PDB file of N, CA and C in Angstrom:
ATOM      1  N   MET N   1     -54.176 -48.819  25.547  1.00 53.00           N
ATOM      2  CA  MET N   1     -55.222 -49.380  26.376  1.00 53.00           C
ATOM      3  C   MET N   1     -55.984 -48.243  27.052  1.00 53.00           C
ATOM      4  N   PRO N   2     -57.297 -48.209  26.887  1.00 62.00           N
ATOM      5  CA  PRO N   2     -58.074 -47.117  27.458  1.00 62.00           C
ATOM      6  C   PRO N   2     -58.149 -47.210  28.983  1.00 62.00           C
ATOM      7  N   SER N   3     -58.270 -46.060  29.613  1.00 81.00           N
ATOM      8  CA  SER N   3     -58.396 -46.019  31.064  1.00 81.00           C
ATOM      9  C   SER N   3     -59.815 -46.408  31.463  1.00 81.00           C
ATOM     10  N   SER N   4     -59.977 -46.742  32.734  1.00 91.00           N
ATOM     11  CA  SER N   4     -61.317 -47.087  33.217  1.00 91.00           C
ATOM     12  C   SER N   4     -62.234 -45.869  33.143  1.00 91.00           C
ATOM     13  N   ARG N   5     -61.669 -44.680  33.307  1.00 94.00           N
ATOM     14  CA  ARG N   5     -62.480 -43.466  33.169  1.00 94.00           C
ATOM     15  C   ARG N   5     -62.976 -43.310  31.740  1.00 94.00           C
ATOM     16  N   ALA N   6     -62.087 -43.523  30.778  1.00 94.00           N
ATOM     17  CA  ALA N   6     -62.486 -43.412  29.371  1.00 94.00           C
ATOM     18  C   ALA N   6     -63.540 -44.455  29.035  1.00 94.00           C
ATOM     19  N   GLU N   7     -63.404 -45.654  29.583  1.00 95.00           N
ATOM     20  CA  GLU N   7     -64.408 -46.695  29.351  1.00 95.00           C
ATOM     21  C   GLU N   7     -65.761 -46.281  29.919  1.00 95.00           C
ATOM     22  N   ALA N   8     -65.754 -45.697  31.115  1.00 96.00           N
ATOM     23  CA  ALA N   8     -67.002 -45.238  31.728  1.00 96.00           C
ATOM     24  C   ALA N   8     -67.630 -44.121  30.899  1.00 96.00           C
ATOM     25  N   VAL N   9     -66.813 -43.203  30.412  1.00 97.00           N
ATOM     26  CA  VAL N   9     -67.318 -42.116  29.566  1.00 97.00           C
ATOM     27  C   VAL N   9     -67.876 -42.683  28.266  1.00 97.00           C
ATOM     28  N   ALA N  10     -67.218 -43.674  27.701  1.00 96.00           N
ATOM     29  CA  ALA N  10     -67.713 -44.311  26.475  1.00 96.00           C
ATOM     30  C   ALA N  10     -69.095 -44.915  26.707  1.00 96.00           C
ATOM     31  N   GLU N  11     -69.290 -45.561  27.842  1.00 96.00           N
ATOM     32  CA  GLU N  11     -70.603 -46.135  28.174  1.00 96.00           C
ATOM     33  C   GLU N  11     -71.668 -45.043  28.269  1.00 96.00           C
ATOM     34  N   ILE N  12     -71.306 -43.921  28.861  1.00 97.00           N
ATOM     35  CA  ILE N  12     -72.261 -42.822  29.009  1.00 97.00           C
ATOM     36  C   ILE N  12     -72.577 -42.199  27.656  1.00 97.00           C
ATOM     37  N   LEU N  13     -71.587 -42.068  26.794  1.00 97.00           N
ATOM     38  CA  LEU N  13     -71.848 -41.551  25.446  1.00 97.00           C
ATOM     39  C   LEU N  13     -72.797 -42.477  24.692  1.00 97.00           C
ATOM     40  N   TRP N  14     -72.643 -43.773  24.875  1.00 96.00           N
ATOM     41  CA  TRP N  14     -73.557 -44.738  24.252  1.00 96.00           C
ATOM     42  C   TRP N  14     -74.973 -44.553  24.815  1.00 96.00           C
ATOM     43  N   GLU N  15     -75.062 -44.329  26.128  1.00 96.00           N
ATOM     44  CA  GLU N  15     -76.350 -44.072  26.771  1.00 96.00           C
ATOM     45  C   GLU N  15     -76.990 -42.800  26.203  1.00 96.00           C
ATOM     46  N   LEU N  16     -76.186 -41.761  26.015  1.00 97.00           N
ATOM     47  CA  LEU N  16     -76.699 -40.509  25.445  1.00 97.00           C
ATOM     48  C   LEU N  16     -77.183 -40.719  24.015  1.00 97.00           C
ATOM     49  N   LYS N  17     -76.454 -41.508  23.251  1.00 96.00           N
ATOM     50  CA  LYS N  17     -76.870 -41.774  21.870  1.00 96.00           C
ATOM     51  C   LYS N  17     -78.214 -42.486  21.850  1.00 96.00           C
ATOM     52  N   ARG N  18     -78.374 -43.501  22.696  1.00 96.00           N
ATOM     53  CA  ARG N  18     -79.643 -44.236  22.745  1.00 96.00           C
ATOM     54  C   ARG N  18     -80.794 -43.332  23.158  1.00 96.00           C
ATOM     55  N   ALA N  19     -80.517 -42.374  24.049  1.00 96.00           N
ATOM     56  CA  ALA N  19     -81.552 -41.447  24.513  1.00 96.00           C
ATOM     57  C   ALA N  19     -81.739 -40.271  23.560  1.00 96.00           C
ATOM     58  N   ASP N  20     -80.863 -40.154  22.562  1.00 96.00           N
ATOM     59  CA  ASP N  20     -80.863 -39.030  21.623  1.00 96.00           C
ATOM     60  C   ASP N  20     -80.748 -37.695  22.364  1.00 96.00           C
ATOM     61  N   LYS N  21     -79.781 -37.639  23.300  1.00 97.00           N
ATOM     62  CA  LYS N  21     -79.563 -36.455  24.127  1.00 97.00           C
ATOM     63  C   LYS N  21     -78.092 -36.080  24.128  1.00 97.00           C
ATOM     64  N   LEU N  22     -77.808 -34.922  24.705  1.00 98.00           N
ATOM     65  CA  LEU N  22     -76.449 -34.443  24.937  1.00 98.00           C
ATOM     66  C   LEU N  22     -76.211 -34.444  26.440  1.00 98.00           C
ATOM     67  N   GLY N  23     -74.954 -34.363  26.843  1.00 98.00           N
ATOM     68  CA  GLY N  23     -74.615 -34.260  28.252  1.00 98.00           C
ATOM     69  C   GLY N  23     -73.496 -33.258  28.447  1.00 98.00           C
ATOM     70  N   THR N  24     -73.524 -32.568  29.576  1.00 98.00           N
ATOM     71  CA  THR N  24     -72.457 -31.610  29.861  1.00 98.00           C
ATOM     72  C   THR N  24     -71.250 -32.348  30.433  1.00 98.00           C
ATOM     73  N   TYR N  25     -70.098 -31.715  30.328  1.00 98.00           N
ATOM     74  CA  TYR N  25     -68.866 -32.322  30.825  1.00 98.00           C
ATOM     75  C   TYR N  25     -68.998 -32.741  32.296  1.00 98.00           C
ATOM     76  N   THR N  26     -69.515 -31.845  33.125  1.00 96.00           N
ATOM     77  CA  THR N  26     -69.626 -32.143  34.550  1.00 96.00           C
ATOM     78  C   THR N  26     -70.591 -33.286  34.802  1.00 96.00           C
ATOM     79  N   GLU N  27     -71.741 -33.267  34.147  1.00 96.00           N
ATOM     80  CA  GLU N  27     -72.722 -34.337  34.334  1.00 96.00           C
ATOM     81  C   GLU N  27     -72.147 -35.685  33.915  1.00 96.00           C
ATOM     82  N   ILE N  28     -71.462 -35.723  32.785  1.00 97.00           N
ATOM     83  CA  ILE N  28     -70.889 -36.980  32.294  1.00 97.00           C
ATOM     84  C   ILE N  28     -69.811 -37.477  33.250  1.00 97.00           C
ATOM     85  N   ALA N  29     -68.919 -36.586  33.674  1.00 97.00           N
ATOM     86  CA  ALA N  29     -67.846 -36.988  34.591  1.00 97.00           C
ATOM     87  C   ALA N  29     -68.427 -37.509  35.901  1.00 97.00           C
ATOM     88  N   GLN N  30     -69.378 -36.792  36.464  1.00 96.00           N
ATOM     89  CA  GLN N  30     -69.965 -37.229  37.727  1.00 96.00           C
ATOM     90  C   GLN N  30     -70.698 -38.557  37.569  1.00 96.00           C
ATOM     91  N   ARG N  31     -71.385 -38.731  36.459  1.00 96.00           N
ATOM     92  CA  ARG N  31     -72.077 -40.002  36.187  1.00 96.00           C
ATOM     93  C   ARG N  31     -71.060 -41.142  36.077  1.00 96.00           C
ATOM     94  N   ALA N  32     -69.877 -40.833  35.553  1.00 96.00           N
ATOM     95  CA  ALA N  32     -68.815 -41.836  35.411  1.00 96.00           C
ATOM     96  C   ALA N  32     -68.037 -42.046  36.712  1.00 96.00           C
ATOM     97  N   GLY N  33     -68.312 -41.215  37.716  1.00 95.00           N
ATOM     98  CA  GLY N  33     -67.699 -41.415  39.021  1.00 95.00           C
ATOM     99  C   GLY N  33     -66.430 -40.643  39.292  1.00 95.00           C
ATOM    100  N   PHE N  34     -66.214 -39.549  38.579  1.00 96.00           N
ATOM    101  CA  PHE N  34     -65.025 -38.741  38.843  1.00 96.00           C
ATOM    102  C   PHE N  34     -65.336 -37.268  38.638  1.00 96.00           C
ATOM    103  N   SER N  35     -64.419 -36.425  39.080  1.00 95.00           N
ATOM    104  CA  SER N  35     -64.554 -34.982  38.917  1.00 95.00           C
ATOM    105  C   SER N  35     -64.125 -34.596  37.503  1.00 95.00           C
ATOM    106  N   PRO N  36     -64.784 -33.601  36.903  1.00 95.00           N
ATOM    107  CA  PRO N  36     -64.378 -33.193  35.559  1.00 95.00           C
ATOM    108  C   PRO N  36     -62.995 -32.557  35.517  1.00 95.00           C
ATOM    109  N   GLY N  37     -62.483 -32.135  36.665  1.00 94.00           N
ATOM    110  CA  GLY N  37     -61.160 -31.527  36.726  1.00 94.00           C
ATOM    111  C   GLY N  37     -61.209 -30.030  36.503  1.00 94.00           C
ATOM    112  N   ALA N  38     -60.089 -29.386  36.774  1.00 95.00           N
ATOM    113  CA  ALA N  38     -59.981 -27.942  36.573  1.00 95.00           C
ATOM    114  C   ALA N  38     -60.145 -27.634  35.094  1.00 95.00           C
ATOM    115  N   ASN N  39     -61.016 -26.697  34.794  1.00 94.00           N
ATOM    116  CA  ASN N  39     -61.317 -26.328  33.403  1.00 94.00           C
ATOM    117  C   ASN N  39     -61.709 -27.544  32.560  1.00 94.00           C
ATOM    118  N   SER N  40     -62.305 -28.535  33.209  1.00 95.00           N
ATOM    119  CA  SER N  40     -62.791 -29.763  32.546  1.00 95.00           C
ATOM    120  C   SER N  40     -61.677 -30.579  31.903  1.00 95.00           C
ATOM    121  N   ARG N  41     -60.455 -30.410  32.373  1.00 96.00           N
ATOM    122  CA  ARG N  41     -59.327 -31.106  31.741  1.00 96.00           C
ATOM    123  C   ARG N  41     -59.422 -32.624  31.812  1.00 96.00           C
ATOM    124  N   THR N  42     -59.877 -33.150  32.926  1.00 96.00           N
ATOM    125  CA  THR N  42     -59.946 -34.607  33.069  1.00 96.00           C
ATOM    126  C   THR N  42     -60.941 -35.203  32.083  1.00 96.00           C
ATOM    127  N   ILE N  43     -62.121 -34.621  31.995  1.00 97.00           N
ATOM    128  CA  ILE N  43     -63.131 -35.153  31.073  1.00 97.00           C
ATOM    129  C   ILE N  43     -62.697 -34.935  29.625  1.00 97.00           C
ATOM    130  N   LEU N  44     -62.048 -33.826  29.333  1.00 97.00           N
ATOM    131  CA  LEU N  44     -61.577 -33.589  27.963  1.00 97.00           C
ATOM    132  C   LEU N  44     -60.515 -34.615  27.558  1.00 97.00           C
ATOM    133  N   THR N  45     -59.646 -34.986  28.497  1.00 95.00           N
ATOM    134  CA  THR N  45     -58.658 -36.027  28.213  1.00 95.00           C
ATOM    135  C   THR N  45     -59.354 -37.357  27.943  1.00 95.00           C
ATOM    136  N   CYS N  46     -60.354 -37.675  28.736  1.00 96.00           N
ATOM    137  CA  CYS N  46     -61.120 -38.911  28.506  1.00 96.00           C
ATOM    138  C   CYS N  46     -61.780 -38.890  27.135  1.00 96.00           C
ATOM    139  N   LEU N  47     -62.350 -37.762  26.764  1.00 96.00           N
ATOM    140  CA  LEU N  47     -63.006 -37.659  25.453  1.00 96.00           C
ATOM    141  C   LEU N  47     -61.997 -37.831  24.322  1.00 96.00           C
ATOM    142  N   LYS N  48     -60.784 -37.331  24.520  1.00 96.00           N
ATOM    143  CA  LYS N  48     -59.733 -37.518  23.514  1.00 96.00           C
ATOM    144  C   LYS N  48     -59.447 -39.008  23.323  1.00 96.00           C
ATOM    145  N   HIS N  49     -59.382 -39.739  24.423  1.00 95.00           N
ATOM    146  CA  HIS N  49     -59.142 -41.188  24.350  1.00 95.00           C
ATOM    147  C   HIS N  49     -60.333 -41.916  23.725  1.00 95.00           C
ATOM    148  N   VAL N  50     -61.526 -41.476  24.048  1.00 95.00           N
ATOM    149  CA  VAL N  50     -62.727 -42.086  23.459  1.00 95.00           C
ATOM    150  C   VAL N  50     -62.713 -41.900  21.948  1.00 95.00           C
ATOM    151  N   ARG N  51     -62.394 -40.704  21.497  1.00 94.00           N
ATOM    152  CA  ARG N  51     -62.339 -40.446  20.043  1.00 94.00           C
ATOM    153  C   ARG N  51     -61.317 -41.344  19.362  1.00 94.00           C
ATOM    154  N   ARG N  52     -60.197 -41.571  20.027  1.00 94.00           N
ATOM    155  CA  ARG N  52     -59.140 -42.401  19.452  1.00 94.00           C
ATOM    156  C   ARG N  52     -59.513 -43.884  19.475  1.00 94.00           C
ATOM    157  N   ASP N  53     -60.016 -44.362  20.609  1.00 93.00           N
ATOM    158  CA  ASP N  53     -60.242 -45.798  20.794  1.00 93.00           C
ATOM    159  C   ASP N  53     -61.607 -46.289  20.321  1.00 93.00           C
ATOM    160  N   TRP N  54     -62.587 -45.409  20.316  1.00 92.00           N
ATOM    161  CA  TRP N  54     -63.935 -45.774  19.876  1.00 92.00           C
ATOM    162  C   TRP N  54     -64.451 -44.710  18.909  1.00 92.00           C
ATOM    163  N   PRO N  55     -63.901 -44.652  17.709  1.00 89.00           N
ATOM    164  CA  PRO N  55     -64.275 -43.584  16.772  1.00 89.00           C
ATOM    165  C   PRO N  55     -65.747 -43.610  16.360  1.00 89.00           C
ATOM    166  N   HIS N  56     -66.410 -44.751  16.556  1.00 91.00           N
ATOM    167  CA  HIS N  56     -67.823 -44.850  16.190  1.00 91.00           C
ATOM    168  C   HIS N  56     -68.742 -44.168  17.203  1.00 91.00           C
ATOM    169  N   LEU N  57     -68.225 -43.900  18.405  1.00 94.00           N
ATOM    170  CA  LEU N  57     -69.057 -43.241  19.415  1.00 94.00           C
ATOM    171  C   LEU N  57     -69.186 -41.756  19.108  1.00 94.00           C
ATOM    172  N   GLN N  58     -70.316 -41.208  19.454  1.00 96.00           N
ATOM    173  CA  GLN N  58     -70.596 -39.800  19.154  1.00 96.00           C
ATOM    174  C   GLN N  58     -70.065 -38.912  20.284  1.00 96.00           C
ATOM    175  N   TRP N  59     -68.743 -38.694  20.267  1.00 97.00           N
ATOM    176  CA  TRP N  59     -68.058 -37.887  21.276  1.00 97.00           C
ATOM    177  C   TRP N  59     -68.638 -36.487  21.371  1.00 97.00           C
ATOM    178  N   PHE N  60     -69.172 -36.001  20.262  1.00 98.00           N
ATOM    179  CA  PHE N  60     -69.660 -34.620  20.206  1.00 98.00           C
ATOM    180  C   PHE N  60     -70.925 -34.416  21.029  1.00 98.00           C
ATOM    181  N   ARG N  61     -71.483 -35.474  21.569  1.00 98.00           N
ATOM    182  CA  ARG N  61     -72.649 -35.346  22.450  1.00 98.00           C
ATOM    183  C   ARG N  61     -72.254 -34.785  23.821  1.00 98.00           C
ATOM    184  N   ALA N  62     -70.966 -34.737  24.112  1.00 98.00           N
ATOM    185  CA  ALA N  62     -70.459 -34.136  25.344  1.00 98.00           C
ATOM    186  C   ALA N  62     -70.182 -32.664  25.066  1.00 98.00           C
ATOM    187  N   VAL N  63     -70.854 -31.790  25.808  1.00 98.00           N
ATOM    188  CA  VAL N  63     -70.726 -30.348  25.564  1.00 98.00           C
ATOM    189  C   VAL N  63     -70.273 -29.636  26.838  1.00 98.00           C
ATOM    190  N   SER N  64     -69.711 -28.464  26.656  1.00 97.00           N
ATOM    191  CA  SER N  64     -69.238 -27.690  27.805  1.00 97.00           C
ATOM    192  C   SER N  64     -70.412 -27.341  28.719  1.00 97.00           C
ATOM    193  N   ASP N  65     -70.106 -27.103  29.967  1.00 97.00           N
ATOM    194  CA  ASP N  65     -71.148 -26.808  30.946  1.00 97.00           C
ATOM    195  C   ASP N  65     -71.933 -25.544  30.612  1.00 97.00           C
ATOM    196  N   ASP N  66     -71.292 -24.599  29.921  1.00 97.00           N
ATOM    197  CA  ASP N  66     -71.996 -23.366  29.554  1.00 97.00           C
ATOM    198  C   ASP N  66     -72.725 -23.498  28.216  1.00 97.00           C
ATOM    199  N   LEU N  67     -72.688 -24.707  27.636  1.00 98.00           N
ATOM    200  CA  LEU N  67     -73.396 -25.048  26.392  1.00 98.00           C
ATOM    201  C   LEU N  67     -72.877 -24.309  25.168  1.00 98.00           C
ATOM    202  N   HIS N  68     -71.680 -23.732  25.255  1.00 98.00           N
ATOM    203  CA  HIS N  68     -71.073 -23.045  24.120  1.00 98.00           C
ATOM    204  C   HIS N  68     -70.208 -24.006  23.308  1.00 98.00           C
ATOM    205  N   ILE N  69     -70.239 -23.820  22.007  1.00 98.00           N
ATOM    206  CA  ILE N  69     -69.480 -24.651  21.076  1.00 98.00           C
ATOM    207  C   ILE N  69     -68.799 -23.717  20.090  1.00 98.00           C
ATOM    208  N   GLU N  70     -67.572 -24.041  19.740  1.00 97.00           N
ATOM    209  CA  GLU N  70     -66.836 -23.211  18.788  1.00 97.00           C
ATOM    210  C   GLU N  70     -67.574 -23.150  17.452  1.00 97.00           C
ATOM    211  N   LYS N  71     -67.787 -21.934  16.992  1.00 96.00           N
ATOM    212  CA  LYS N  71     -68.487 -21.712  15.724  1.00 96.00           C
ATOM    213  C   LYS N  71     -67.725 -22.371  14.575  1.00 96.00           C
ATOM    214  N   GLY N  72     -68.427 -23.133  13.733  1.00 96.00           N
ATOM    215  CA  GLY N  72     -67.820 -23.770  12.572  1.00 96.00           C
ATOM    216  C   GLY N  72     -66.997 -25.009  12.875  1.00 96.00           C
ATOM    217  N   SER N  73     -66.997 -25.451  14.124  1.00 97.00           N
ATOM    218  CA  SER N  73     -66.198 -26.616  14.509  1.00 97.00           C
ATOM    219  C   SER N  73     -66.863 -27.915  14.058  1.00 97.00           C
ATOM    220  N   GLU N  74     -66.084 -28.983  14.101  1.00 97.00           N
ATOM    221  CA  GLU N  74     -66.617 -30.311  13.777  1.00 97.00           C
ATOM    222  C   GLU N  74     -67.781 -30.654  14.708  1.00 97.00           C
ATOM    223  N   GLN N  75     -67.647 -30.283  15.978  1.00 97.00           N
ATOM    224  CA  GLN N  75     -68.714 -30.561  16.930  1.00 97.00           C
ATOM    225  C   GLN N  75     -69.987 -29.806  16.563  1.00 97.00           C
ATOM    226  N   ALA N  76     -69.865 -28.538  16.206  1.00 98.00           N
ATOM    227  CA  ALA N  76     -71.039 -27.752  15.818  1.00 98.00           C
ATOM    228  C   ALA N  76     -71.717 -28.359  14.593  1.00 98.00           C
ATOM    229  N   GLU N  77     -70.927 -28.785  13.627  1.00 98.00           N
ATOM    230  CA  GLU N  77     -71.490 -29.406  12.425  1.00 98.00           C
ATOM    231  C   GLU N  77     -72.206 -30.709  12.758  1.00 98.00           C
ATOM    232  N   ASN N  78     -71.575 -31.542  13.585  1.00 97.00           N
ATOM    233  CA  ASN N  78     -72.195 -32.815  13.966  1.00 97.00           C
ATOM    234  C   ASN N  78     -73.489 -32.603  14.740  1.00 97.00           C
ATOM    235  N   LEU N  79     -73.501 -31.640  15.640  1.00 98.00           N
ATOM    236  CA  LEU N  79     -74.715 -31.369  16.404  1.00 98.00           C
ATOM    237  C   LEU N  79     -75.823 -30.837  15.501  1.00 98.00           C
ATOM    238  N   SER N  80     -75.471 -29.972  14.570  1.00 97.00           N
ATOM    239  CA  SER N  80     -76.466 -29.479  13.608  1.00 97.00           C
ATOM    240  C   SER N  80     -77.040 -30.624  12.789  1.00 97.00           C
ATOM    241  N   ASP N  81     -76.177 -31.557  12.385  1.00 97.00           N
ATOM    242  CA  ASP N  81     -76.638 -32.726  11.630  1.00 97.00           C
ATOM    243  C   ASP N  81     -77.615 -33.572  12.438  1.00 97.00           C
ATOM    244  N   LEU N  82     -77.470 -33.564  13.766  1.00 95.00           N
ATOM    245  CA  LEU N  82     -78.396 -34.295  14.637  1.00 95.00           C
ATOM    246  C   LEU N  82     -79.713 -33.552  14.823  1.00 95.00           C
ATOM    247  N   GLY N  83     -79.755 -32.299  14.389  1.00 96.00           N
ATOM    248  CA  GLY N  83     -80.958 -31.498  14.564  1.00 96.00           C
ATOM    249  C   GLY N  83     -80.938 -30.604  15.790  1.00 96.00           C
ATOM    250  N   VAL N  84     -79.783 -30.495  16.441  1.00 97.00           N
ATOM    251  CA  VAL N  84     -79.655 -29.609  17.599  1.00 97.00           C
ATOM    252  C   VAL N  84     -79.635 -28.172  17.096  1.00 97.00           C
ATOM    253  N   GLN N  85     -80.485 -27.343  17.676  1.00 97.00           N
ATOM    254  CA  GLN N  85     -80.550 -25.942  17.265  1.00 97.00           C
ATOM    255  C   GLN N  85     -79.441 -25.155  17.951  1.00 97.00           C
ATOM    256  N   LEU N  86     -78.632 -24.484  17.140  1.00 97.00           N
ATOM    257  CA  LEU N  86     -77.542 -23.657  17.646  1.00 97.00           C
ATOM    258  C   LEU N  86     -77.830 -22.210  17.300  1.00 97.00           C
ATOM    259  N   ALA N  87     -77.522 -21.323  18.234  1.00 96.00           N
ATOM    260  CA  ALA N  87     -77.754 -19.896  18.024  1.00 96.00           C
ATOM    261  C   ALA N  87     -76.466 -19.134  18.307  1.00 96.00           C
ATOM    262  N   ALA N  88     -76.364 -17.946  17.740  1.00 95.00           N
ATOM    263  CA  ALA N  88     -75.199 -17.098  17.997  1.00 95.00           C
ATOM    264  C   ALA N  88     -75.130 -16.794  19.493  1.00 95.00           C
ATOM    265  N   SER N  89     -73.933 -16.808  20.025  1.00 93.00           N
ATOM    266  CA  SER N  89     -73.740 -16.532  21.440  1.00 93.00           C
ATOM    267  C   SER N  89     -73.620 -15.035  21.674  1.00 93.00           C
ATOM    268  N   SER N  90     -74.294 -14.567  22.701  1.00 92.00           N
ATOM    269  CA  SER N  90     -74.162 -13.157  23.072  1.00 92.00           C
ATOM    270  C   SER N  90     -72.971 -12.957  24.013  1.00 92.00           C
ATOM    271  N   GLU N  91     -72.388 -14.060  24.502  1.00 92.00           N
ATOM    272  CA  GLU N  91     -71.284 -13.985  25.457  1.00 92.00           C
ATOM    273  C   GLU N  91     -69.913 -14.182  24.822  1.00 92.00           C
ATOM    274  N   LYS N  92     -69.856 -15.019  23.792  1.00 92.00           N
ATOM    275  CA  LYS N  92     -68.573 -15.352  23.168  1.00 92.00           C
ATOM    276  C   LYS N  92     -68.681 -15.139  21.667  1.00 92.00           C
ATOM    277  N   GLU N  93     -67.773 -14.338  21.146  1.00 92.00           N
ATOM    278  CA  GLU N  93     -67.819 -13.942  19.738  1.00 92.00           C
ATOM    279  C   GLU N  93     -67.660 -15.116  18.773  1.00 92.00           C
ATOM    280  N   LYS N  94     -66.760 -16.038  19.075  1.00 95.00           N
ATOM    281  CA  LYS N  94     -66.464 -17.138  18.151  1.00 95.00           C
ATOM    282  C   LYS N  94     -67.156 -18.431  18.560  1.00 95.00           C
ATOM    283  N   ALA N  95     -68.353 -18.300  19.141  1.00 96.00           N
ATOM    284  CA  ALA N  95     -69.056 -19.487  19.618  1.00 96.00           C
ATOM    285  C   ALA N  95     -70.534 -19.417  19.283  1.00 96.00           C
ATOM    286  N   VAL N  96     -71.122 -20.588  19.282  1.00 98.00           N
ATOM    287  CA  VAL N  96     -72.575 -20.716  19.211  1.00 98.00           C
ATOM    288  C   VAL N  96     -73.001 -21.399  20.502  1.00 98.00           C
ATOM    289  N   VAL N  97     -74.279 -21.321  20.800  1.00 97.00           N
ATOM    290  CA  VAL N  97     -74.797 -21.900  22.030  1.00 97.00           C
ATOM    291  C   VAL N  97     -75.991 -22.786  21.681  1.00 97.00           C
ATOM    292  N   ILE N  98     -76.208 -23.806  22.461  1.00 97.00           N
ATOM    293  CA  ILE N  98     -77.355 -24.680  22.245  1.00 97.00           C
ATOM    294  C   ILE N  98     -78.609 -23.885  22.584  1.00 97.00           C
ATOM    295  N   ALA N  99     -79.492 -23.754  21.595  1.00 96.00           N
ATOM    296  CA  ALA N  99     -80.662 -22.895  21.734  1.00 96.00           C
ATOM    297  C   ALA N  99     -81.791 -23.550  22.525  1.00 96.00           C
ATOM    298  N   ASN N 100     -81.849 -24.867  22.525  1.00 93.00           N
ATOM    299  CA  ASN N 100     -82.960 -25.566  23.169  1.00 93.00           C
ATOM    300  C   ASN N 100     -82.474 -26.616  24.178  1.00 93.00           C
ATOM    301  N   PRO N 101     -81.735 -26.190  25.202  1.00 95.00           N
ATOM    302  CA  PRO N 101     -81.140 -27.172  26.114  1.00 95.00           C
ATOM    303  C   PRO N 101     -82.165 -28.040  26.844  1.00 95.00           C
ATOM    304  N   ASP N 102     -83.336 -27.503  27.138  1.00 94.00           N
ATOM    305  CA  ASP N 102     -84.342 -28.298  27.839  1.00 94.00           C
ATOM    306  C   ASP N 102     -84.791 -29.498  27.017  1.00 94.00           C
ATOM    307  N   ASP N 103     -84.706 -29.372  25.701  1.00 94.00           N
ATOM    308  CA  ASP N 103     -85.133 -30.456  24.817  1.00 94.00           C
ATOM    309  C   ASP N 103     -84.040 -31.478  24.544  1.00 94.00           C
ATOM    310  N   CYS N 104     -82.779 -31.067  24.619  1.00 96.00           N
ATOM    311  CA  CYS N 104     -81.738 -31.982  24.138  1.00 96.00           C
ATOM    312  C   CYS N 104     -80.628 -32.316  25.125  1.00 96.00           C
ATOM    313  N   VAL N 105     -80.561 -31.666  26.275  1.00 96.00           N
ATOM    314  CA  VAL N 105     -79.495 -31.958  27.239  1.00 96.00           C
ATOM    315  C   VAL N 105     -80.070 -32.778  28.392  1.00 96.00           C
ATOM    316  N   LEU N 106     -79.411 -33.877  28.693  1.00 95.00           N
ATOM    317  CA  LEU N 106     -79.832 -34.755  29.780  1.00 95.00           C
ATOM    318  C   LEU N 106     -79.050 -34.389  31.033  1.00 95.00           C
ATOM    319  N   TYR N 107     -79.780 -34.058  32.091  1.00 91.00           N
ATOM    320  CA  TYR N 107     -79.169 -33.739  33.379  1.00 91.00           C
ATOM    321  C   TYR N 107     -79.547 -34.840  34.361  1.00 91.00           C
ATOM    322  N   TRP N 108     -78.648 -35.779  34.594  1.00 87.00           N
ATOM    323  CA  TRP N 108     -78.943 -36.885  35.498  1.00 87.00           C
ATOM    324  C   TRP N 108     -79.170 -36.397  36.915  1.00 87.00           C
ATOM    325  N   SER N 109     -78.417 -35.397  37.351  1.00 73.00           N
ATOM    326  CA  SER N 109     -78.555 -34.931  38.730  1.00 73.00           C
ATOM    327  C   SER N 109     -79.955 -34.394  38.981  1.00 73.00           C
ATOM    328  N   MET N 110     -80.548 -33.756  38.001  1.00 63.00           N
ATOM    329  CA  MET N 110     -81.914 -33.250  38.146  1.00 63.00           C
ATOM    330  C   MET N 110     -82.910 -34.410  38.098  1.00 63.00           C
ATOM    331  N   ALA N 111     -82.664 -35.377  37.236  1.00 58.00           N
ATOM    332  CA  ALA N 111     -83.565 -36.526  37.119  1.00 58.00           C
ATOM    333  C   ALA N 111     -83.524 -37.368  38.392  1.00 58.00           C
ATOM    334  N   ASP N 112     -82.345 -37.500  38.990  1.00 58.00           N
ATOM    335  CA  ASP N 112     -82.210 -38.285  40.214  1.00 58.00           C
ATOM    336  C   ASP N 112     -82.881 -37.606  41.404  1.00 58.00           C
ATOM    337  N   ALA N 113     -82.996 -36.282  41.355  1.00 48.00           N
ATOM    338  CA  ALA N 113     -83.583 -35.532  42.459  1.00 48.00           C
ATOM    339  C   ALA N 113     -85.107 -35.638  42.485  1.00 48.00           C
ATOM    340  N   THR N 114     -85.704 -36.004  41.366  1.00 48.00           N
ATOM    341  CA  THR N 114     -87.175 -36.076  41.321  1.00 48.00           C
ATOM    342  C   THR N 114     -87.702 -37.426  41.692  1.00 48.00           C
TER     343      THR N 114
END
């Protein structure tokens, strides 16, 4: 049985899919009403449950706050398939970074401030 946090995250992932956007771990957790946890552990646990309980949802739309993704990972492949531009990271050797975050990442906190 999924937790209420996982259900809230699932709703937000559906919202991101409809908007054709990505969301950072912190933004998604805060939108769902909880803290992402130390090293994003809480949100990562929720995403694990979402992948298990709702495999049709696009879990890969949730990205790390620094926008880095493991090079060659399933997430990187899925994002590329969506048309998200990924570039080599100058900070992490085994990672790529989202090249156009202004175009594809939804920041609710910024939208709510305007």
